[in-house]
Short mmCIF file of C-alpha atoms and ligand atoms in Angstrom, two decimals:
data_model
loop_
_atom_site.label_atom_id
_atom_site.label_comp_id
_atom_site.label_asym_id
_atom_site.label_seq_id
_atom_site.Cartn_x
_atom_site.Cartn_y
_atom_site.Cartn_z
CA MET A 23 0.00 0.00 0.00
CA ALA A 24 1.23 3.43 -0.91
CA PRO A 25 2.13 5.61 2.11
CA PRO A 26 -0.41 8.37 2.74
CA GLY A 27 0.26 11.44 0.63
CA PRO A 28 0.20 15.03 1.91
CA ALA A 29 -3.62 14.87 1.83
CA GLY A 30 -3.60 11.70 3.93
CA ALA A 31 -1.33 13.44 6.52
CA HIS A 32 -4.15 15.85 7.59
CA PRO A 33 -5.93 13.63 10.09
CA THR A 34 -2.71 13.01 12.13
CA SER A 35 -1.60 16.70 12.23
CA ALA A 36 -5.17 17.89 12.98
CA GLU A 37 -5.38 15.68 16.09
CA PRO A 38 -2.86 17.61 18.29
CA LEU A 39 -4.43 20.88 17.03
CA SER A 40 -7.94 20.00 18.22
CA ARG A 41 -6.49 18.71 21.49
CA SER A 42 -4.85 22.04 22.13
CA ILE A 43 -8.08 23.89 21.28
CA PHE A 44 -9.91 21.57 23.63
CA ARG A 45 -7.36 22.25 26.37
CA LYS A 46 -7.74 26.00 25.90
CA PHE A 47 -11.49 25.64 26.02
CA LEU A 48 -11.22 23.67 29.26
CA LEU A 49 -8.94 26.33 30.75
CA MET A 50 -11.36 29.10 29.82
CA LEU A 51 -14.27 27.14 31.24
CA CYS A 52 -12.38 26.61 34.49
CA SER A 53 -11.55 30.32 34.84
CA LEU A 54 -15.14 31.22 34.03
CA LEU A 55 -16.41 28.85 36.68
CA THR A 56 -13.86 30.15 39.20
CA SER A 57 -14.89 33.75 38.54
CA LEU A 58 -18.52 32.79 38.87
CA TYR A 59 -17.79 31.11 42.18
CA VAL A 60 -15.90 34.16 43.44
CA PHE A 61 -18.81 36.43 42.58
CA TYR A 62 -21.15 33.93 44.14
CA CYS A 63 -19.12 34.09 47.33
CA LEU A 64 -19.04 37.85 47.27
CA ALA A 65 -22.79 37.82 47.17
CA GLU A 66 -22.50 35.93 50.49
CA ARG A 67 -24.12 32.79 49.20
CA CYS A 68 -21.05 30.69 49.86
CA GLN A 69 -21.68 31.16 53.57
CA THR A 70 -24.63 28.89 53.24
CA LEU A 71 -22.31 26.19 52.05
CA SER A 72 -19.77 26.32 54.82
CA GLY A 73 -18.75 28.28 57.87
CA PRO A 74 -20.20 28.73 61.29
CA VAL A 75 -23.47 30.42 62.11
CA VAL A 76 -22.88 33.97 63.29
CA GLY A 77 -24.87 36.64 65.20
CA LEU A 78 -26.56 36.99 68.48
CA SER A 79 -28.15 33.69 69.10
CA ASP A 80 -29.82 34.91 72.23
CA GLY A 81 -32.12 37.08 70.24
CA GLY A 82 -32.39 34.58 67.46
CA GLU A 83 -34.44 32.27 69.56
CA GLU A 84 -36.92 35.02 70.28
CA ALA A 85 -37.12 36.54 66.88
CA GLY A 86 -39.72 34.05 65.74
CA ALA A 87 -41.86 34.45 68.82
CA PRO A 88 -45.44 35.60 68.23
CA GLY A 89 -45.78 39.31 68.10
CA ARG A 90 -42.06 39.89 67.69
CA GLY A 91 -41.64 39.72 63.96
CA VAL A 92 -43.09 43.12 63.12
CA LEU A 93 -40.78 46.08 63.35
CA ALA A 94 -42.71 48.82 65.05
CA GLY A 95 -40.68 51.53 63.35
CA GLY A 96 -41.51 50.36 59.82
CA PRO A 97 -38.97 49.06 57.33
CA ARG A 98 -38.13 52.42 55.76
CA GLU A 99 -37.27 54.08 59.01
CA LEU A 100 -35.14 51.15 60.07
CA ALA A 101 -33.35 50.79 56.79
CA VAL A 102 -31.88 54.30 56.83
CA TRP A 103 -28.21 54.10 57.76
CA PRO A 104 -25.42 56.54 57.16
CA ALA A 105 -22.72 55.70 54.65
CA VAL A 106 -20.39 54.76 57.41
CA ALA A 107 -22.72 51.92 58.33
CA HIS A 108 -22.10 50.54 54.91
CA ARG A 109 -18.32 50.64 55.44
CA LYS A 110 -18.84 48.98 58.80
CA ARG A 111 -20.80 46.25 57.16
CA LEU A 112 -18.09 45.64 54.63
CA LEU A 113 -15.66 45.24 57.46
CA GLN A 114 -17.94 42.82 59.23
CA LEU A 115 -18.22 40.71 56.13
CA GLN A 116 -14.47 40.67 55.63
CA GLN A 117 -13.90 39.75 59.21
CA TRP A 118 -16.39 37.03 59.14
CA ARG A 119 -14.43 35.39 56.39
CA ARG A 120 -11.28 35.49 58.47
CA ARG A 121 -10.60 33.03 61.19
CA ARG A 122 -11.13 34.68 64.53
CA PRO A 123 -8.75 34.01 67.39
CA PRO A 124 -10.45 32.03 70.13
CA VAL A 125 -12.14 34.29 72.61
CA PRO A 126 -12.18 33.21 76.22
CA ARG A 127 -15.50 31.88 77.38
CA ASP A 128 -17.57 34.39 79.07
CA ASP A 129 -18.70 32.94 82.35
CA GLY A 130 -19.86 36.11 84.07
CA ASP A 131 -22.03 36.77 81.10
CA GLU A 132 -22.73 33.16 80.59
CA ALA A 133 -24.96 33.66 77.63
CA ALA A 134 -21.79 33.96 75.59
CA TRP A 135 -23.29 35.29 72.44
CA VAL A 136 -22.76 33.09 69.46
CA GLU A 137 -21.89 35.44 66.68
CA GLU A 138 -24.06 35.36 63.60
CA PRO A 139 -22.68 36.34 60.24
CA PRO A 140 -24.04 39.73 59.37
CA GLY A 141 -27.19 39.34 57.37
CA LEU A 142 -27.24 35.59 57.65
CA ALA A 143 -29.82 35.27 60.34
CA ALA A 144 -32.86 33.65 58.87
CA SER A 145 -35.92 35.77 59.20
CA PRO A 146 -38.98 33.99 60.52
CA GLY A 147 -40.20 31.91 57.68
CA GLY A 148 -37.42 32.94 55.35
CA SER A 149 -34.11 31.39 54.41
CA GLY A 150 -30.92 32.86 55.74
CA ALA A 151 -29.36 32.90 52.33
CA GLY A 152 -32.23 34.80 50.84
CA SER A 153 -32.12 37.53 53.42
CA SER A 154 -28.34 37.78 53.19
CA VAL A 155 -28.39 38.44 49.49
CA ALA A 156 -30.99 41.11 49.96
CA GLU A 157 -28.70 42.75 52.49
CA ALA A 158 -25.39 42.30 50.65
CA PRO A 159 -23.80 45.69 50.18
CA PRO A 160 -23.20 46.92 46.68
CA GLY A 161 -19.57 47.15 45.53
CA THR A 162 -18.70 43.83 47.04
CA LEU A 163 -15.32 43.88 45.33
CA ALA A 164 -14.25 46.15 48.17
CA LEU A 165 -14.43 43.05 50.32
CA LEU A 166 -11.27 41.90 48.68
CA LEU A 167 -9.45 44.89 50.10
CA ASP A 168 -8.02 44.28 53.50
CA GLU A 169 -9.62 47.34 55.06
CA GLY A 170 -9.16 48.50 58.62
CA SER A 171 -6.87 47.38 61.37
CA LYS A 172 -7.13 45.94 64.85
CA GLN A 173 -6.78 48.51 67.59
CA LEU A 174 -6.58 48.28 71.35
CA PRO A 175 -9.87 49.48 72.84
CA GLN A 176 -10.25 53.19 73.38
CA ALA A 177 -13.25 52.61 75.64
CA ILE A 178 -14.06 49.76 78.02
CA ILE A 179 -17.19 48.85 79.93
CA ILE A 180 -15.49 47.84 83.17
CA GLY A 181 -18.52 46.92 85.26
CA VAL A 182 -20.45 46.16 87.18
CA LYS A 183 -21.36 42.53 87.07
CA LYS A 184 -25.15 42.19 86.62
CA GLY A 185 -25.44 45.93 86.13
CA GLY A 186 -26.72 45.75 82.54
CA THR A 187 -23.34 45.67 80.79
CA ARG A 188 -24.45 43.29 78.04
CA ALA A 189 -27.46 45.43 77.19
CA LEU A 190 -25.28 48.53 76.98
CA LEU A 191 -22.70 46.90 74.74
CA GLU A 192 -25.26 45.40 72.40
CA PHE A 193 -27.10 48.71 72.15
CA LEU A 194 -23.84 50.54 71.43
CA ARG A 195 -22.86 48.07 68.76
CA ILE A 196 -25.58 49.32 66.47
CA HIS A 197 -23.68 52.61 66.21
CA PRO A 198 -21.75 52.63 62.91
CA ASP A 199 -18.68 54.07 64.61
CA VAL A 200 -18.49 51.44 67.33
CA ARG A 201 -16.84 48.07 66.87
CA ALA A 202 -16.83 45.76 69.84
CA VAL A 203 -15.70 42.28 70.68
CA GLY A 204 -18.70 40.09 71.53
CA ALA A 205 -17.48 37.92 74.39
CA GLU A 206 -15.73 39.19 77.50
CA PRO A 207 -11.95 39.12 76.94
CA HIS A 208 -11.05 39.14 80.70
CA PHE A 209 -7.63 40.42 79.70
CA PHE A 210 -6.92 42.78 82.60
CA ASP A 211 -7.96 40.26 85.23
CA ARG A 212 -7.24 36.75 83.96
CA SER A 213 -5.13 36.93 80.83
CA TYR A 214 -2.80 39.86 81.37
CA HIS A 215 0.24 37.59 81.07
CA LYS A 216 -0.72 36.94 77.42
CA GLY A 217 0.29 40.45 76.49
CA LEU A 218 -1.24 43.36 74.61
CA ALA A 219 -0.66 41.78 71.19
CA TRP A 220 -2.90 38.88 72.20
CA TYR A 221 -5.48 41.31 73.49
CA ARG A 222 -5.40 43.43 70.36
CA ASP A 223 -5.83 40.34 68.23
CA LEU A 224 -9.19 39.69 69.91
CA MET A 225 -10.49 43.02 68.67
CA PRO A 226 -12.48 43.49 65.49
CA ARG A 227 -10.96 45.54 62.69
CA THR A 228 -11.83 49.20 62.65
CA LEU A 229 -11.71 51.95 60.09
CA GLU A 230 -10.47 55.43 60.88
CA GLY A 231 -12.89 57.24 63.15
CA GLN A 232 -14.35 54.07 64.63
CA ILE A 233 -14.04 53.20 68.31
CA THR A 234 -12.95 49.76 69.49
CA MET A 235 -14.69 48.55 72.65
CA GLU A 236 -15.00 45.58 74.93
CA LYS A 237 -16.81 44.80 78.15
CA THR A 238 -15.61 42.75 81.09
CA PRO A 239 -17.61 43.59 84.24
CA SER A 240 -15.13 42.01 86.64
CA TYR A 241 -12.53 44.70 85.87
CA PHE A 242 -14.33 47.11 88.19
CA VAL A 243 -13.49 44.98 91.24
CA THR A 244 -10.05 43.81 90.09
CA ARG A 245 -7.35 45.61 92.07
CA GLU A 246 -4.76 45.45 89.29
CA ALA A 247 -7.09 46.55 86.51
CA PRO A 248 -6.84 50.36 86.91
CA ALA A 249 -3.02 50.40 86.72
CA ARG A 250 -2.99 47.91 83.87
CA ILE A 251 -5.53 49.78 81.78
CA SER A 252 -3.72 53.04 82.46
CA ALA A 253 -0.46 51.41 81.35
CA MET A 254 -2.13 50.44 78.07
CA SER A 255 -3.41 53.99 77.60
CA LYS A 256 -4.11 56.60 80.21
CA ASP A 257 -6.68 58.06 77.80
CA THR A 258 -8.91 54.97 77.89
CA LYS A 259 -12.52 55.94 78.50
CA LEU A 260 -14.17 53.88 81.19
CA ILE A 261 -17.86 53.12 81.47
CA VAL A 262 -19.46 51.65 84.57
CA VAL A 263 -23.07 50.48 84.54
CA VAL A 264 -24.25 50.59 88.13
CA ARG A 265 -27.42 49.19 89.60
CA ASP A 266 -28.99 49.23 93.07
CA PRO A 267 -26.46 47.09 94.97
CA VAL A 268 -29.19 45.10 96.74
CA THR A 269 -30.92 44.10 93.49
CA ARG A 270 -27.52 43.54 91.93
CA ALA A 271 -26.58 41.13 94.76
CA ILE A 272 -29.83 39.23 94.30
CA SER A 273 -29.27 39.10 90.54
CA ASP A 274 -25.75 37.79 91.11
CA TYR A 275 -27.09 35.14 93.49
CA THR A 276 -29.82 34.20 91.01
CA GLN A 277 -27.18 33.58 88.37
CA THR A 278 -25.17 31.31 90.69
CA LEU A 279 -28.35 29.52 91.74
CA SER A 280 -29.20 28.80 88.11
CA LYS A 281 -25.90 26.95 87.76
CA ARG A 282 -25.80 25.36 91.21
CA PRO A 283 -29.32 24.89 92.56
CA ASP A 284 -27.99 23.35 95.80
CA ILE A 285 -26.31 26.48 97.18
CA PRO A 286 -27.53 27.89 100.54
CA THR A 287 -30.23 30.54 100.61
CA PHE A 288 -29.45 34.18 99.85
CA GLU A 289 -30.44 35.04 103.43
CA SER A 290 -27.96 32.63 104.98
CA LEU A 291 -25.10 33.72 102.72
CA THR A 292 -25.74 37.40 103.47
CA PHE A 293 -24.83 37.21 107.15
CA LYS A 294 -21.72 36.26 109.02
CA ASN A 295 -23.99 35.96 111.97
CA ARG A 296 -27.68 36.42 111.39
CA SER A 297 -28.58 37.06 115.01
CA THR A 298 -26.14 39.98 115.27
CA GLY A 299 -27.05 41.13 111.76
CA LEU A 300 -23.39 41.21 110.76
CA ILE A 301 -23.14 41.27 106.95
CA ASP A 302 -20.63 38.96 105.29
CA THR A 303 -18.70 41.44 103.16
CA SER A 304 -16.38 38.69 101.99
CA TRP A 305 -19.23 37.25 99.90
CA SER A 306 -18.61 38.60 96.42
CA ALA A 307 -22.31 39.21 95.79
CA ILE A 308 -22.21 41.71 98.66
CA GLN A 309 -18.72 43.06 98.08
CA ILE A 310 -19.17 44.05 94.44
CA GLY A 311 -21.93 46.48 95.45
CA ILE A 312 -19.67 48.60 97.66
CA TYR A 313 -19.10 50.82 94.64
CA ALA A 314 -17.45 53.72 96.48
CA LYS A 315 -14.63 51.48 97.71
CA HIS A 316 -13.88 50.08 94.27
CA LEU A 317 -14.10 53.50 92.67
CA GLU A 318 -11.39 54.83 95.01
CA HIS A 319 -8.90 52.48 93.34
CA TRP A 320 -9.82 53.71 89.87
CA LEU A 321 -9.51 57.32 90.85
CA ARG A 322 -5.85 56.76 91.73
CA HIS A 323 -5.23 56.14 88.03
CA PHE A 324 -8.00 57.96 86.15
CA PRO A 325 -9.65 61.35 86.51
CA ILE A 326 -13.36 61.12 87.26
CA ASP A 327 -14.28 62.84 84.00
CA GLN A 328 -12.74 59.95 82.12
CA MET A 329 -15.34 57.68 83.69
CA LEU A 330 -19.01 57.53 82.86
CA PHE A 331 -21.53 56.04 85.23
CA VAL A 332 -24.58 54.64 83.54
CA SER A 333 -27.69 53.88 85.56
CA GLY A 334 -28.67 50.24 85.12
CA GLU A 335 -32.24 51.18 86.08
CA ARG A 336 -32.48 53.94 83.47
CA LEU A 337 -30.94 51.68 80.87
CA ILE A 338 -34.19 49.72 81.24
CA SER A 339 -36.66 52.58 81.72
CA ASP A 340 -35.08 54.97 79.18
CA PRO A 341 -32.45 53.19 77.08
CA ALA A 342 -32.28 55.98 74.47
CA GLY A 343 -31.67 58.58 77.19
CA GLU A 344 -28.77 56.63 78.69
CA LEU A 345 -27.40 55.85 75.24
CA GLY A 346 -27.47 59.57 74.50
CA ARG A 347 -25.16 60.21 77.46
CA VAL A 348 -22.88 57.36 76.44
CA GLN A 349 -22.60 58.58 72.84
CA ASP A 350 -21.75 62.09 74.07
CA PHE A 351 -19.12 60.71 76.43
CA LEU A 352 -17.54 58.69 73.63
CA GLY A 353 -17.59 61.69 71.30
CA LEU A 354 -19.97 59.93 68.94
CA LYS A 355 -22.72 61.43 66.88
CA ARG A 356 -26.08 60.74 68.55
CA ILE A 357 -27.26 58.09 66.14
CA ILE A 358 -28.83 55.65 68.58
CA THR A 359 -32.17 57.14 69.57
CA ASP A 360 -35.54 55.97 70.81
CA LYS A 361 -36.34 54.92 67.24
CA HIS A 362 -34.02 51.95 67.74
CA PHE A 363 -35.87 50.46 70.70
CA TYR A 364 -39.19 48.90 71.46
CA PHE A 365 -40.47 47.49 74.71
CA ASN A 366 -41.01 43.78 74.53
CA LYS A 367 -43.83 42.87 76.89
CA THR A 368 -43.01 39.17 76.97
CA LYS A 369 -39.39 39.84 77.82
CA GLY A 370 -40.26 42.75 80.09
CA PHE A 371 -37.32 44.75 78.77
CA PRO A 372 -36.45 47.13 75.98
CA CYS A 373 -35.17 45.35 72.90
CA LEU A 374 -33.58 46.45 69.66
CA LYS A 375 -35.76 46.80 66.60
CA LYS A 376 -32.75 45.69 64.61
CA ALA A 377 -29.53 44.28 66.00
CA GLU A 378 -26.08 44.94 64.64
CA GLY A 379 -25.57 43.24 61.29
CA SER A 380 -29.13 42.00 61.20
CA SER A 381 -32.48 43.29 60.12
CA LYS A 382 -34.57 41.59 62.73
CA PRO A 383 -35.70 42.58 66.21
CA HIS A 384 -33.47 41.48 68.99
CA CYS A 385 -33.85 40.99 72.74
CA LEU A 386 -31.17 39.75 75.10
CA GLY A 387 -31.29 36.05 75.92
CA LYS A 388 -32.77 34.06 78.76
CA THR A 389 -29.85 34.70 81.11
CA LYS A 390 -30.69 38.41 81.07
CA GLY A 391 -33.79 39.29 83.00
CA ARG A 392 -34.14 36.18 85.12
CA THR A 393 -36.88 35.96 87.72
CA HIS A 394 -35.31 36.61 91.11
CA PRO A 395 -36.26 34.51 94.13
CA GLU A 396 -38.29 36.13 96.92
CA ILE A 397 -35.91 37.39 99.59
CA ASP A 398 -36.90 37.92 103.22
CA ARG A 399 -37.96 41.58 103.51
CA GLU A 400 -36.02 42.08 106.75
CA VAL A 401 -32.86 40.87 105.07
CA VAL A 402 -33.41 43.22 102.16
CA GLN A 403 -33.99 46.05 104.65
CA ARG A 404 -30.81 45.19 106.53
CA LEU A 405 -28.86 45.21 103.28
CA ARG A 406 -30.31 48.60 102.36
CA GLU A 407 -29.05 49.98 105.67
CA PHE A 408 -25.67 48.41 105.07
CA TYR A 409 -25.25 49.93 101.62
CA ARG A 410 -26.68 53.39 102.39
CA PRO A 411 -23.44 55.10 103.55
CA PHE A 412 -21.48 53.58 100.67
CA ASN A 413 -24.16 54.66 98.21
CA LEU A 414 -24.16 58.22 99.54
CA LYS A 415 -20.38 58.32 99.24
CA PHE A 416 -20.67 57.01 95.70
CA TYR A 417 -23.24 59.69 94.77
CA GLN A 418 -20.83 62.27 96.15
CA MET A 419 -17.85 60.92 94.23
CA THR A 420 -19.70 60.69 90.94
CA GLY A 421 -21.87 63.80 91.40
CA HIS A 422 -24.92 61.73 90.57
CA ASP A 423 -27.74 60.50 92.79
CA PHE A 424 -28.81 57.12 91.45
CA GLY A 425 -31.88 57.07 93.67
CA TRP A 426 -31.33 53.74 95.39
CA ASP A 427 -31.94 55.19 98.81
CA GLY A 428 -35.45 56.49 98.60
N1 PPS B 501 -32.65 45.38 77.67
C1 PPS B 501 -32.35 44.48 78.60
N2 PPS B 501 -32.67 43.20 78.44
C2 PPS B 501 -32.37 42.29 79.38
N3 PPS B 501 -31.73 42.59 80.53
C3 PPS B 501 -31.39 43.86 80.73
C4 PPS B 501 -31.69 44.86 79.79
N4 PPS B 501 -31.23 46.03 80.28
C5 PPS B 501 -30.70 45.77 81.46
N5 PPS B 501 -30.80 44.47 81.76
C6 PPS B 501 -30.32 43.87 82.98
O1 PPS B 501 -29.02 43.34 82.74
C7 PPS B 501 -28.79 42.44 83.82
C8 PPS B 501 -27.59 41.60 83.51
O2 PPS B 501 -26.49 42.43 83.61
P1 PPS B 501 -25.12 42.16 82.85
O3 PPS B 501 -25.38 42.04 81.41
O4 PPS B 501 -24.18 43.21 83.28
O5 PPS B 501 -24.72 40.75 83.45
S1 PPS B 501 -23.28 40.07 83.41
O6 PPS B 501 -22.50 40.62 84.49
O7 PPS B 501 -22.71 40.33 82.11
O8 PPS B 501 -23.58 38.64 83.63
C9 PPS B 501 -30.09 41.70 83.95
O9 PPS B 501 -30.21 41.30 85.29
P2 PPS B 501 -31.31 40.25 85.80
O10 PPS B 501 -32.64 40.91 85.54
O11 PPS B 501 -31.07 40.09 87.24
O12 PPS B 501 -31.13 39.00 85.02
C10 PPS B 501 -31.14 42.72 83.53
O13 PPS B 501 -31.91 43.21 84.59
#
């Protein structure tokens, strides 16, 4: 047989050519698919495929409760946010995609809030992914930019335990210029040896003009905390949420009781000797409420005008009013107003119409606003007498009568 002529050579030379075209086609297809996936991710949908569930789970459980799904303020009113809120949201999205350093468990505030990814919380009857896409900010390519940096806090909520510190922080977090770490870092009491770099790494990223915050209520009664915070920055602004020390003590006891139902009664723990009426000031539930004594330690390191005392009672009766004072103190524009709150009858507390990074109403969880046990009236009376001189001293020091003494 004659060997194939030039015409017969075509099939063999065409084979590598089509293979190379095929390879190019495959390559283009792959890059197309990759780009599609990247855009898909930027539209937040990839979070439905993997990654933890973010947000404030406390409120999540209540969001679907009857009567809670409707935003009293109306969607238009609630949807209006300044441009900076948009930048904040971009940051939140970026951060959510990064691995966070482990945050110490928050046992004082035991409802350690499980963070939800912004916009991922499923609305009642709706899918999380659906609502997230609706909320995805435009210009998502900006997410690729590594915006912002981690800063040490410029303001700290240092106390008091059971004063209302969680409510204050969560309310403040809706301000576009506030970025706060969710759980309590306990750096200045338990983890100081880990160093400032460790502490800073716990913080969320902030853009210029934003304030970094954290709350750890035990700082207020930690002897070393004032000097340590001052060593970090003597300009740190300090916020203390105070509450009637008797109610605070009962709240503290109620929390312990919820974990250890076998503890002795409040009445028996209150006294060193009940017949003499001698109060046991070594019991932390009692000791924390001697605010004037603790404040003395802080005033050795900070001027009083660098401290703001928030009334725990008013934070419940007039959250917008107290938030107004806090925003002024922090040098923030008064953005959080009464429009942001509604009173939830079932919860018995003010709640947010829309929590940070979410579009749904939000109340604090079950560990906030527990029912207190009935305490013997005489014991309560004795405690009121015990605290009175300390309270008066505290009013004097702060220039503010908190009204706990009639
Ligand atoms: N809006 C709102 N919702 C729910 N609870 C509220 C609110 N505002 C203030 N409080 C009061 O906060 C008390 C808990 O205080 P803290 O958050 O400082 O507690 S903790 O120290 O972090 O464990 C908690 O105390 P208890 O009522 O004793 O549980 C509440 O009374």
